[in-house]
Tab-separated table of C-alpha atoms in Angstrom:
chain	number	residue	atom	x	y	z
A	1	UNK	CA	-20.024	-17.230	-22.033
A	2	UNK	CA	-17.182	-18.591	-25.795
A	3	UNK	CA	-15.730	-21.644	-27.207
A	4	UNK	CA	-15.635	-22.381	-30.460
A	5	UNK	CA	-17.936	-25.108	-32.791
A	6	UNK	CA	-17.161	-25.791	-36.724
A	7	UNK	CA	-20.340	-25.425	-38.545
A	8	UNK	CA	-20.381	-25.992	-42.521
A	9	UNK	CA	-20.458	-22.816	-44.644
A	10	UNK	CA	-20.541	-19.115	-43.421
A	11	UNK	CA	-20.452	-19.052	-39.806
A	12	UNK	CA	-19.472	-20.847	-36.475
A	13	UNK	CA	-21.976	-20.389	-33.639
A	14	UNK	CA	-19.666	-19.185	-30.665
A	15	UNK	CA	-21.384	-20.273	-26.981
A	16	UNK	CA	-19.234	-19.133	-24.574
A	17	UNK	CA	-20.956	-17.241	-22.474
A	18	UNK	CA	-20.511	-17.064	-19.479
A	19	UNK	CA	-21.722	-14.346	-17.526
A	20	UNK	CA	-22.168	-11.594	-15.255
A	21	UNK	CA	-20.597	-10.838	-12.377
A	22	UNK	CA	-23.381	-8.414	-11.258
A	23	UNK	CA	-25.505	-11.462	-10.877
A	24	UNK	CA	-25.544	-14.422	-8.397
A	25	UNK	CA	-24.652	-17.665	-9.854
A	26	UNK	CA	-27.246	-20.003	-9.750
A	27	UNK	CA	-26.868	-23.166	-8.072
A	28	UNK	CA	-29.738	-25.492	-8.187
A	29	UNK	CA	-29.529	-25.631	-4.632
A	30	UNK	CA	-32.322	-27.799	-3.149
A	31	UNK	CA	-33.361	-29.495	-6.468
A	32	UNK	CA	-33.176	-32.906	-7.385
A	33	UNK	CA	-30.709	-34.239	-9.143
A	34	UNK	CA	-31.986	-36.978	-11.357
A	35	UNK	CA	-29.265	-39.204	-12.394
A	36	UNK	CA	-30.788	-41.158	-15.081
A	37	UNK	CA	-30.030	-41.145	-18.646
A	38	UNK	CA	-33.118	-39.991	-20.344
A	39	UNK	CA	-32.333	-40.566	-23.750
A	40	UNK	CA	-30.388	-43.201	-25.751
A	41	UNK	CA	-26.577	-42.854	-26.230
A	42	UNK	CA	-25.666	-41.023	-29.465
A	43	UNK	CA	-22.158	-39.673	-30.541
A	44	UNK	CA	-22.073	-35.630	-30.053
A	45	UNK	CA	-21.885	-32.886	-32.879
A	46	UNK	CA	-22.266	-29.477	-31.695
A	47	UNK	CA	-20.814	-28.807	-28.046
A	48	UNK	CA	-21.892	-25.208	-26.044
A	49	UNK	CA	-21.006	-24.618	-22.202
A	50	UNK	CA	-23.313	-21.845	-20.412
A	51	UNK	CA	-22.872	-20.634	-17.074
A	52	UNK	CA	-23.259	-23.740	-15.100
A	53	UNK	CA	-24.910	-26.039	-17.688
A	54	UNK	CA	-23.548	-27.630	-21.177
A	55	UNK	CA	-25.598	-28.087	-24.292
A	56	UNK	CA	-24.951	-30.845	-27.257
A	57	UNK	CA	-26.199	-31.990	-30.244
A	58	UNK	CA	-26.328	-35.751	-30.953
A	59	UNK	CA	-25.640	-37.379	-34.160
A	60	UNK	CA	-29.262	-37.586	-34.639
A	61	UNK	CA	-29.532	-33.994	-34.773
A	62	UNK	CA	-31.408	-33.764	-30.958
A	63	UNK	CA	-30.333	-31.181	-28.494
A	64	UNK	CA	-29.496	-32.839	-25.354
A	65	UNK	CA	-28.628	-30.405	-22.099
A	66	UNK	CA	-27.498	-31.228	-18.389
A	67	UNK	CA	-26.298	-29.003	-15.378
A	68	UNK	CA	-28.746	-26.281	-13.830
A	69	UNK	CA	-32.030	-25.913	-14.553
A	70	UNK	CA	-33.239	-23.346	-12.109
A	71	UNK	CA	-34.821	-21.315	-14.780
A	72	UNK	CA	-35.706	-24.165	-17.266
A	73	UNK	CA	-32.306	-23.646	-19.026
A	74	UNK	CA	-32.263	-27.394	-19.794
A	75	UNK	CA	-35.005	-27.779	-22.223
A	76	UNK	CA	-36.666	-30.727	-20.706
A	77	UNK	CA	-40.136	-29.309	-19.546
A	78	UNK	CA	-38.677	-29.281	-15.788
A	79	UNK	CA	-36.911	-27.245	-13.189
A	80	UNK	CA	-34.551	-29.986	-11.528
A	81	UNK	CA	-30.604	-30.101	-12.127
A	82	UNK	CA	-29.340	-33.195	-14.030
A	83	UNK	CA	-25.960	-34.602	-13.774
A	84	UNK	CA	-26.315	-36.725	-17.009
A	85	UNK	CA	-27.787	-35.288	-20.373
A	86	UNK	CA	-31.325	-34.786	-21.059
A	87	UNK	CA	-33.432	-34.173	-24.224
A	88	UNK	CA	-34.888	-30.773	-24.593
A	89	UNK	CA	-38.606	-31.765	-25.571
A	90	UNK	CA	-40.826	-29.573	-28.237
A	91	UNK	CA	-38.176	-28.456	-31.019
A	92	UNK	CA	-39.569	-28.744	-34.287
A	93	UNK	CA	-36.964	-30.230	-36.091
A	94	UNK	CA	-33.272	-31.057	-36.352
A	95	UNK	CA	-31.030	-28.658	-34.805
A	96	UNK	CA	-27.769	-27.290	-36.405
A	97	UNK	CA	-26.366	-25.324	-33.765
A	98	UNK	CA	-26.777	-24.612	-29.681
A	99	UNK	CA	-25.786	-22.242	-27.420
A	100	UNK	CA	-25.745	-21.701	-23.438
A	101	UNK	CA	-26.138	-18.358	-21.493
A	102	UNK	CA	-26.412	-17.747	-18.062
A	103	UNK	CA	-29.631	-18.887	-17.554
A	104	UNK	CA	-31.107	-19.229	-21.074
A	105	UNK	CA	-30.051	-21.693	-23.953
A	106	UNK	CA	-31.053	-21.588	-27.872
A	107	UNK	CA	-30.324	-23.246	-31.062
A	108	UNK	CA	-30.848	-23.052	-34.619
A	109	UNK	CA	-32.959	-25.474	-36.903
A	110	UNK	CA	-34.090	-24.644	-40.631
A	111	UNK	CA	-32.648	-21.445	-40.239
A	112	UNK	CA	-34.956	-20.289	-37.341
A	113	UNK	CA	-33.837	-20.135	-33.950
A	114	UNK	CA	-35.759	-21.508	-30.764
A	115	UNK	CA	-34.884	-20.193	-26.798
A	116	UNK	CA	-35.711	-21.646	-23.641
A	117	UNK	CA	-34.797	-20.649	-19.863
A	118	UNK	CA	-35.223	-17.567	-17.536
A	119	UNK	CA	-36.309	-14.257	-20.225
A	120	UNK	CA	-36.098	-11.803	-17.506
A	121	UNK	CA	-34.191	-9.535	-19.775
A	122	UNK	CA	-36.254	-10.748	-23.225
A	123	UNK	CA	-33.416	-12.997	-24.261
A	124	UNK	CA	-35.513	-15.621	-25.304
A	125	UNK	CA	-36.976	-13.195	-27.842
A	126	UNK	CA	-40.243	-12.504	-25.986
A	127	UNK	CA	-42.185	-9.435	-24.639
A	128	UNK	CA	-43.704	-11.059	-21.718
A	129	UNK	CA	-40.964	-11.761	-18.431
A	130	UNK	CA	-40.689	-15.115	-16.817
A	131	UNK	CA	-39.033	-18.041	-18.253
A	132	UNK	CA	-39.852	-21.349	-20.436
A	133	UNK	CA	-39.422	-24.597	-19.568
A	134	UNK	CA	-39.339	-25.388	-23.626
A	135	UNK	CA	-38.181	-23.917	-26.822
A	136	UNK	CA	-40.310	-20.783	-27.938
A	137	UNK	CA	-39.142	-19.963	-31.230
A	138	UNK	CA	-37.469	-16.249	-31.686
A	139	UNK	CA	-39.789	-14.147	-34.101
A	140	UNK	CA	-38.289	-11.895	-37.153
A	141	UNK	CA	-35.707	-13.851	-38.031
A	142	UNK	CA	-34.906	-16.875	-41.350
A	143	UNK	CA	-31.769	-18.015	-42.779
A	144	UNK	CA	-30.096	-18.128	-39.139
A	145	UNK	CA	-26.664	-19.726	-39.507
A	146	UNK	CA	-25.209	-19.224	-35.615
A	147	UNK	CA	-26.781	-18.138	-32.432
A	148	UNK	CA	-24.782	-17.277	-29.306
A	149	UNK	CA	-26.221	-16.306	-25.699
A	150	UNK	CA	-24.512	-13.931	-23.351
A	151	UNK	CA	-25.125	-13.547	-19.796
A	152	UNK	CA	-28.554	-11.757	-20.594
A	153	UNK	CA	-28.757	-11.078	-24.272
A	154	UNK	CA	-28.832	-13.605	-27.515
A	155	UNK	CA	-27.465	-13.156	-30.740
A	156	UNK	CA	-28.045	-14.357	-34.312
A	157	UNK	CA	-25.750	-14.681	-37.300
A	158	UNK	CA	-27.586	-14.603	-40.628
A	159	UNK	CA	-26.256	-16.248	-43.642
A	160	UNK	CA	-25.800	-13.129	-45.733
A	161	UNK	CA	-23.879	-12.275	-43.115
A	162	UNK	CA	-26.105	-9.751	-40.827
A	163	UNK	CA	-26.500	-10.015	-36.893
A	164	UNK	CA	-29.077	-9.460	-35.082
A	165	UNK	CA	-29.091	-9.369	-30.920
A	166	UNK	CA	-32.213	-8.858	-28.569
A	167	UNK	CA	-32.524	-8.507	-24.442
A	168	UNK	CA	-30.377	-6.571	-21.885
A	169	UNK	CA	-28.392	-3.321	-23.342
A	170	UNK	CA	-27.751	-1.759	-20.096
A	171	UNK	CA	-24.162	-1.065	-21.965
A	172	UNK	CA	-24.588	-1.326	-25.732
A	173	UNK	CA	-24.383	-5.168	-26.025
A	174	UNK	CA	-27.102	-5.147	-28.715
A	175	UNK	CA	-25.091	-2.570	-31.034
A	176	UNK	CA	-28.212	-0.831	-32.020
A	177	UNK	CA	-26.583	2.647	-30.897
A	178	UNK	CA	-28.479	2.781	-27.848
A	179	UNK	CA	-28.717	1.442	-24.199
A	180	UNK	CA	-32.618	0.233	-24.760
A	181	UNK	CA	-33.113	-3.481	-23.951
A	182	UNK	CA	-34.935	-4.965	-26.699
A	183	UNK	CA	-37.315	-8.412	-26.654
A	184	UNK	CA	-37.036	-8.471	-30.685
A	185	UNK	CA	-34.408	-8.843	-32.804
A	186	UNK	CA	-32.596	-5.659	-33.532
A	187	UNK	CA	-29.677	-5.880	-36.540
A	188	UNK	CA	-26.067	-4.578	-35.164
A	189	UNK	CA	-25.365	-1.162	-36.545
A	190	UNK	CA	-22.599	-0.901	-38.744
A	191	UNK	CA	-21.231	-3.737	-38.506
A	192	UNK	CA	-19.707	-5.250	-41.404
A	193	UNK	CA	-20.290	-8.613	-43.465
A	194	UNK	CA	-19.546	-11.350	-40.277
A	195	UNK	CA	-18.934	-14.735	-40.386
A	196	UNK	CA	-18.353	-15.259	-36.907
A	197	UNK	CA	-19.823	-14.439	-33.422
A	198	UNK	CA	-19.717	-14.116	-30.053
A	199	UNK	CA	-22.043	-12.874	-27.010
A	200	UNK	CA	-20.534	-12.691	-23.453
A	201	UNK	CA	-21.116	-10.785	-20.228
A	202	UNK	CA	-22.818	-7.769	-21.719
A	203	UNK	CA	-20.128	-7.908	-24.090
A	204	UNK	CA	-20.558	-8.861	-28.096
A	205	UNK	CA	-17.600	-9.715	-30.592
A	206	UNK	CA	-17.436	-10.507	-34.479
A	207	UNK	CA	-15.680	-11.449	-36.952
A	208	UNK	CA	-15.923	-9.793	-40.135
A	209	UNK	CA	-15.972	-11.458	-43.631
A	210	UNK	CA	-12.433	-10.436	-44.429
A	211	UNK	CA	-10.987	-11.050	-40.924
A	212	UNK	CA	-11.865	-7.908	-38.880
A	213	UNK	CA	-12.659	-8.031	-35.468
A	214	UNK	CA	-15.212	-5.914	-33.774
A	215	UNK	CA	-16.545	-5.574	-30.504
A	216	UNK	CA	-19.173	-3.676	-29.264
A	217	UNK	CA	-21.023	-3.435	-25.456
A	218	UNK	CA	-19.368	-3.254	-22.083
A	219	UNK	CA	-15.491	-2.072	-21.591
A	220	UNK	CA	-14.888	-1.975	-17.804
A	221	UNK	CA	-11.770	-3.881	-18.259
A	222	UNK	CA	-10.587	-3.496	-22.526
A	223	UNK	CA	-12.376	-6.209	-23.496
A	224	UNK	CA	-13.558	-4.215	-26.442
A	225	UNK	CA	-9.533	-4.330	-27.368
A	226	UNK	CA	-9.844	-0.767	-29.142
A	227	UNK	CA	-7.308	0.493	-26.747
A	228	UNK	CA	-10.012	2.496	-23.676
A	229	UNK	CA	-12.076	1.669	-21.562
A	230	UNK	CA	-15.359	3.148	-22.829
A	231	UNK	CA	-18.212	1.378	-23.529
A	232	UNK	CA	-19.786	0.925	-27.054
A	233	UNK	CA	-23.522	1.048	-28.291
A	234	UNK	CA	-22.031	0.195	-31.977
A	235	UNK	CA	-19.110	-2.202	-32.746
A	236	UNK	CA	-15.328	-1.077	-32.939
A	237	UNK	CA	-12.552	-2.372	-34.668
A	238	UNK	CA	-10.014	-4.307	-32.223
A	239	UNK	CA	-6.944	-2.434	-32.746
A	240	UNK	CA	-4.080	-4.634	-34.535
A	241	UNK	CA	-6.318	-7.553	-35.871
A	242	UNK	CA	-7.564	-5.886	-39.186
A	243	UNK	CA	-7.749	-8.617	-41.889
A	244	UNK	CA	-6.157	-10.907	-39.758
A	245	UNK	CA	-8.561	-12.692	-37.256
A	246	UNK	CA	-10.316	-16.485	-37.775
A	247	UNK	CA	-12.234	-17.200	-34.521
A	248	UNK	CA	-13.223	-14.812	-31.784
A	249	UNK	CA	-14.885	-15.571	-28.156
A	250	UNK	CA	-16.168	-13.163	-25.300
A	251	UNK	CA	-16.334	-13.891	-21.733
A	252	UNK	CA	-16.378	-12.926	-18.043
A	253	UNK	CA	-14.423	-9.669	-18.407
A	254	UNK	CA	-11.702	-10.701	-21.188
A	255	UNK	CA	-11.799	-11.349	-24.759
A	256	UNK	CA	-9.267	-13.601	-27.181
A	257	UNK	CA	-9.201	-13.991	-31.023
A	258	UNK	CA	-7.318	-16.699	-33.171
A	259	UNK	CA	-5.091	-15.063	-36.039
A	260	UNK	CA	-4.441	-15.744	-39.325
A	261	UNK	CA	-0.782	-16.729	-38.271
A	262	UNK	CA	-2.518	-19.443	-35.794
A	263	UNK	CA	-1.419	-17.144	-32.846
A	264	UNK	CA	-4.070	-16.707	-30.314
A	265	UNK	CA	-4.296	-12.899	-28.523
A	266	UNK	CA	-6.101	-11.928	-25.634
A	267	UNK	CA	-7.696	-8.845	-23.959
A	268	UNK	CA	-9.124	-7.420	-20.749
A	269	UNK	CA	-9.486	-8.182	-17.659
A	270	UNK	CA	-6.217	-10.567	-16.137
A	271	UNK	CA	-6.629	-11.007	-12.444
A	272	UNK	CA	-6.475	-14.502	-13.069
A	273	UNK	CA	-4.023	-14.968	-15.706
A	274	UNK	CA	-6.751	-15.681	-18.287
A	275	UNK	CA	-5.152	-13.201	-20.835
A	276	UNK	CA	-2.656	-16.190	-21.312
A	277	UNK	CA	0.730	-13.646	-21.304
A	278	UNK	CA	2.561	-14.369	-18.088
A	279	UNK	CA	1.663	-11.396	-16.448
A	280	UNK	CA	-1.739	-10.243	-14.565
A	281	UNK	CA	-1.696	-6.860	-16.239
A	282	UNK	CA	-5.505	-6.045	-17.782
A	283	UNK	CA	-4.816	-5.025	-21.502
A	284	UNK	CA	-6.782	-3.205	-23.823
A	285	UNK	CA	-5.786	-4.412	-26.673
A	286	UNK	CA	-4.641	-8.138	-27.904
A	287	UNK	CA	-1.835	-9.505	-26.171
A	288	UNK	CA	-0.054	-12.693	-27.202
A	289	UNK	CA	-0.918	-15.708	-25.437
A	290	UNK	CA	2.995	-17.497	-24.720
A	291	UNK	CA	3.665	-20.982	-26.171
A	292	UNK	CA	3.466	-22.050	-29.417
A	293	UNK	CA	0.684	-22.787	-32.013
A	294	UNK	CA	0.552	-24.178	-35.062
A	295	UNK	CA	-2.853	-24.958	-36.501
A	296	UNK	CA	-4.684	-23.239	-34.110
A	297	UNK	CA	-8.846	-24.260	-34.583
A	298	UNK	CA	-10.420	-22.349	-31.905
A	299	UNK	CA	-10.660	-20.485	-28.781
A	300	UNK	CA	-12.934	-20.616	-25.880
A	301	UNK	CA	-13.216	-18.529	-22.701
A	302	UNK	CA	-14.681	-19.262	-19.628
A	303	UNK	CA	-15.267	-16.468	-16.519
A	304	UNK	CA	-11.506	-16.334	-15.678
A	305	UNK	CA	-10.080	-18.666	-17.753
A	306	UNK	CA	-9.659	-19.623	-21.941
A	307	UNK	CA	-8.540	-22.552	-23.650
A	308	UNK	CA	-7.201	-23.304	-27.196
A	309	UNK	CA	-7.118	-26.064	-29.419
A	310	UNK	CA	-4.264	-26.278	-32.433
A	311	UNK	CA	-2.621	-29.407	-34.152
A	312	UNK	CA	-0.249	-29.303	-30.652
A	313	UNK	CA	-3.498	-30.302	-28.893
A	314	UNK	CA	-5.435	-28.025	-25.978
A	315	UNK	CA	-4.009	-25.823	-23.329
A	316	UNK	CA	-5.213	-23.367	-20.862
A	317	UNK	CA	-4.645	-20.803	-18.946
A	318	UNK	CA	-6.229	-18.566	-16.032
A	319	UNK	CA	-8.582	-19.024	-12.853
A	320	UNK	CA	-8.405	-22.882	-12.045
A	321	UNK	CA	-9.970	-23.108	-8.062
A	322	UNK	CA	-12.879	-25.369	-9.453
A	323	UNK	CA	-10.076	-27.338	-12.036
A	324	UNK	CA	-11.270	-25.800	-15.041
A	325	UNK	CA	-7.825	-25.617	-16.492
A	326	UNK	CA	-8.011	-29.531	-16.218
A	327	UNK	CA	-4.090	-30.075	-15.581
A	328	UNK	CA	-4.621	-32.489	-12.404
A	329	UNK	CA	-4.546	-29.081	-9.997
A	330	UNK	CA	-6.152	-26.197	-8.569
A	331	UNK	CA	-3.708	-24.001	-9.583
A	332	UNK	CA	-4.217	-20.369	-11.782
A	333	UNK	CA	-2.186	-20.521	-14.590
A	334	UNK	CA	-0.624	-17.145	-16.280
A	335	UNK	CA	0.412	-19.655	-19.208
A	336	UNK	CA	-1.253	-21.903	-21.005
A	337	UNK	CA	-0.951	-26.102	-19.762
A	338	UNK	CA	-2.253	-29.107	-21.176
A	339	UNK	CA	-5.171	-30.739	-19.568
A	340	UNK	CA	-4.212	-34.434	-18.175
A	341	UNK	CA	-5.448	-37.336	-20.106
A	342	UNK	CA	-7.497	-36.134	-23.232
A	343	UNK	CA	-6.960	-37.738	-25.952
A	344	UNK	CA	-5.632	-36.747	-29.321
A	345	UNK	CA	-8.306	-35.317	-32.094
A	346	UNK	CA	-10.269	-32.603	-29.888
A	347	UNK	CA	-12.451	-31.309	-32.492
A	348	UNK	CA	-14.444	-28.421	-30.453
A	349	UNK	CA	-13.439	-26.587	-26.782
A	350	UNK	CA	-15.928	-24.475	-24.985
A	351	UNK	CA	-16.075	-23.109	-21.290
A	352	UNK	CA	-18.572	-22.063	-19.102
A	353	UNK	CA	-18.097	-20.341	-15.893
A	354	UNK	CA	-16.161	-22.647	-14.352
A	355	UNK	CA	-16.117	-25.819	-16.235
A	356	UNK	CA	-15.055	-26.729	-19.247
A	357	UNK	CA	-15.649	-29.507	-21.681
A	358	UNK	CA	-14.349	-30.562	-25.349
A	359	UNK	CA	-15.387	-33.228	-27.912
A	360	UNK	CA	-13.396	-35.677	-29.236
A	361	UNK	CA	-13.144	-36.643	-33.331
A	362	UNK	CA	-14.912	-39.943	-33.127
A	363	UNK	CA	-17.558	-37.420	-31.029
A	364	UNK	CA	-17.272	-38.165	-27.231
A	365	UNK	CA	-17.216	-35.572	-24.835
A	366	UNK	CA	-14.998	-35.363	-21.660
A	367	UNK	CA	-15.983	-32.126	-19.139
A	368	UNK	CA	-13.900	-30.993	-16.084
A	369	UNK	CA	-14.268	-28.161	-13.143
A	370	UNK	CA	-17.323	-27.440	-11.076
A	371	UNK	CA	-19.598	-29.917	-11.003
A	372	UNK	CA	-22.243	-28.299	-8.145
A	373	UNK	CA	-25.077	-29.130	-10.748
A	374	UNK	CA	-23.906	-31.876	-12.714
A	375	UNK	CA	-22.838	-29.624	-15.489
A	376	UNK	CA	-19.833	-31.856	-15.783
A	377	UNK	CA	-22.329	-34.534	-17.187
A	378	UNK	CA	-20.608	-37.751	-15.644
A	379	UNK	CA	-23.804	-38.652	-13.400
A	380	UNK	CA	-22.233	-37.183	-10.105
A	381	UNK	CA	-21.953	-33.815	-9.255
A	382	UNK	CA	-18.359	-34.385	-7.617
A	383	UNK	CA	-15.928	-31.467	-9.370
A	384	UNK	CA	-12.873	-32.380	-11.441
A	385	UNK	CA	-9.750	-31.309	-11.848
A	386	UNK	CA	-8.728	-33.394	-14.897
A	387	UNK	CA	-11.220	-34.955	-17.855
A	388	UNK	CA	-14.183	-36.990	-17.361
A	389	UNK	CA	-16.586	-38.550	-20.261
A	390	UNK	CA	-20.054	-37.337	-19.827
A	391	UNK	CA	-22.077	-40.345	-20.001
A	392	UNK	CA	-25.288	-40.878	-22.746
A	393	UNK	CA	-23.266	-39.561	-24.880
């Protein structure tokens, strides 16, 4: 699934991720809903949407998680859903980073990076299939600055710049030149110096250290943005952004970068009008999102839909039959709109498959869409189709 978090120094952990259509979404269905706080309210740092769950970390460095937890993707030594946000139990230590997958979560602490959830594919970094209710840390890898999950497959940013990806490969989305899922870390082949990162549905983007883009794994729809519609088992430069991309996130079946020039561009699939260009033509390569942007921070995509903050505040654009877009309708959007009510200073966006969420400069965090498994966070698991705080937070 990608959204967008600042982190301090080399990279941004990208955890957007959202994830396969080849798979059935998981619902919870059955499952308890517990709608108890379990831990203390504490202003959110770090913000990451999965597929039907969302991730943060508190101000006390704790990972807290809520939504679906069919597979354990929640942390919390359980299997039920939770509608308000729970603390993932057994990491070691303060965590710098998180990041949500379809059914699978992770996040980085002293450089090392710990998974939980379903590891049917050996996301989580192990041999062994199944899934963990807790964090198991990921062997073979130090100095971890980001981590991002796709639908089925995890990746790792290193601070001197390398990445490293392990689990499904079934099209390349592990850039080790072959198709050979892997349960270990495996580094990206020639890839250059990144700073930024993004896993999606069996599709993996980068950002080089002097503003390349690269993308590397499935290409049904151009989401690779190097102009075809072949998959790649090694990255390839998206055509037109040489030198001049900032963020990058990966998603459902489409693709969108921030540019140096604060425009945001989008590729892939556009059924829904999540390209952002007022047409539902797929592209393979970047097309302009319409509106204007000045001071563009990030970009996030969900399944069928992205959203961008800049200094104009956030819009979005694409698939909205859950709300996700967050404009007080269940309208698809070809163009971006503003969601209703959120207020000024969004620091961080991110989307999940059909929700979306954002956190606020004095650190709250407001979620809207689906809410079938409480992923919206708000203690209900009523949907949304404009803002709503997530509570414990």
């Amino acid at each position: 699934m990608v959204a967008r978090a600042l982190l301090l120094g080399l990279a941004a952990s990208c955890s957007c991720c959202h994830r396969s259509a080849t798979r059935t979404s998981p619902t919870g269905d059955g499952q308890p809903l517990l709608e108890q706080v379990s831990t203390p309210p504490h202003p959110a740092v770090h913000l990451a949407a999965g597929w039907r769950h969302t991730c943060a970390i508190s101000t006390l460095e704790r990972v807290q998680c809520w939504g679906s937890n069919d597979h354990g993707q929640l942390g919390d030594g359980r299997l039920q859903s939770r509608t308000s946000p729970s603390a993932v139990v057994g990491l070691p230590g303060p965590s710098t980073a998180v990041t949500g997958g379809q059914s699978h979560s992770c996040s980085v602490g002293a450089g090392h990076v710990y998974c939980w959830g379903l590891n049917d594919e050996g996301q989580l970094g192990a041999a062994e299939p199944g899934q963990s209710l807790r964090p198991m840390e990921v062997g073979g890898l130090s100095s971890v600055a980001a981590v991002s999950a796709g639908d089925s497959h995890t990746c790792a940013l290193t601070l001197n710049g390398e990445i490293y990806c392990w689990g499904a490969n079934d099209r390349g989305q592990l850039g080790d030149g072959t198709t050979v899922g892997r349960p270990i870390p495996t580094r990206v082949l020639g890839m250059p110096k990144a700073r930024r990162l993004a896993a999606g549905n069996r599709t993996t983007c980068a950002v080089s250290a002097v503003g390349g883009a690269w993308c590397w794994g499935l290409n049904l729809y151009g989401q690779l943005g190097n102009g075809s519609r072949m998959h790649s088992t090694v990255p390839v430069a998206v055509e037109s952004l040489a030198g001049k991309a900032r963020e990058i996130s990966t998603s459902g079946y489409h693709t969108c970068a921030v540019a140096t020039d604060d425009s945001v561009g989008c590729w892939g699939a556009n059924d829904e009008g999540q390209l952002g260009d007022g047409g539902k033509v797929e592209k393979t390569r970047p097309s302009l999102v319409l509106g204007g942007w000045a001071g563009t921070q990030g970009v996030a995509n969900g399944f069928g839909h992205s959203c961008a903050i800049s200094t104009t505040g956030v819009r979005c654009w694409g698939g909205n039959l859950r709300g996700q877009l967050g404009d007080g309708t269940t309208t698809s959007r070809t163009t971006p709109v503003a969601p209703l009510g959120l207020p000024p200073g969004i620091s961080i966006i991110v989307a999940g498959h059909e929700h979306t969420c954002a956190m606020t400069s004095d650190q709250r965090v407001l979620c809207w869409g689906l809410n079938a498994d409480g992923q919206l966070g708000n203690g209900a698991t009523a949907g949304s189709n404009t803002p709503v705080p997530v509570v414990g937070l």
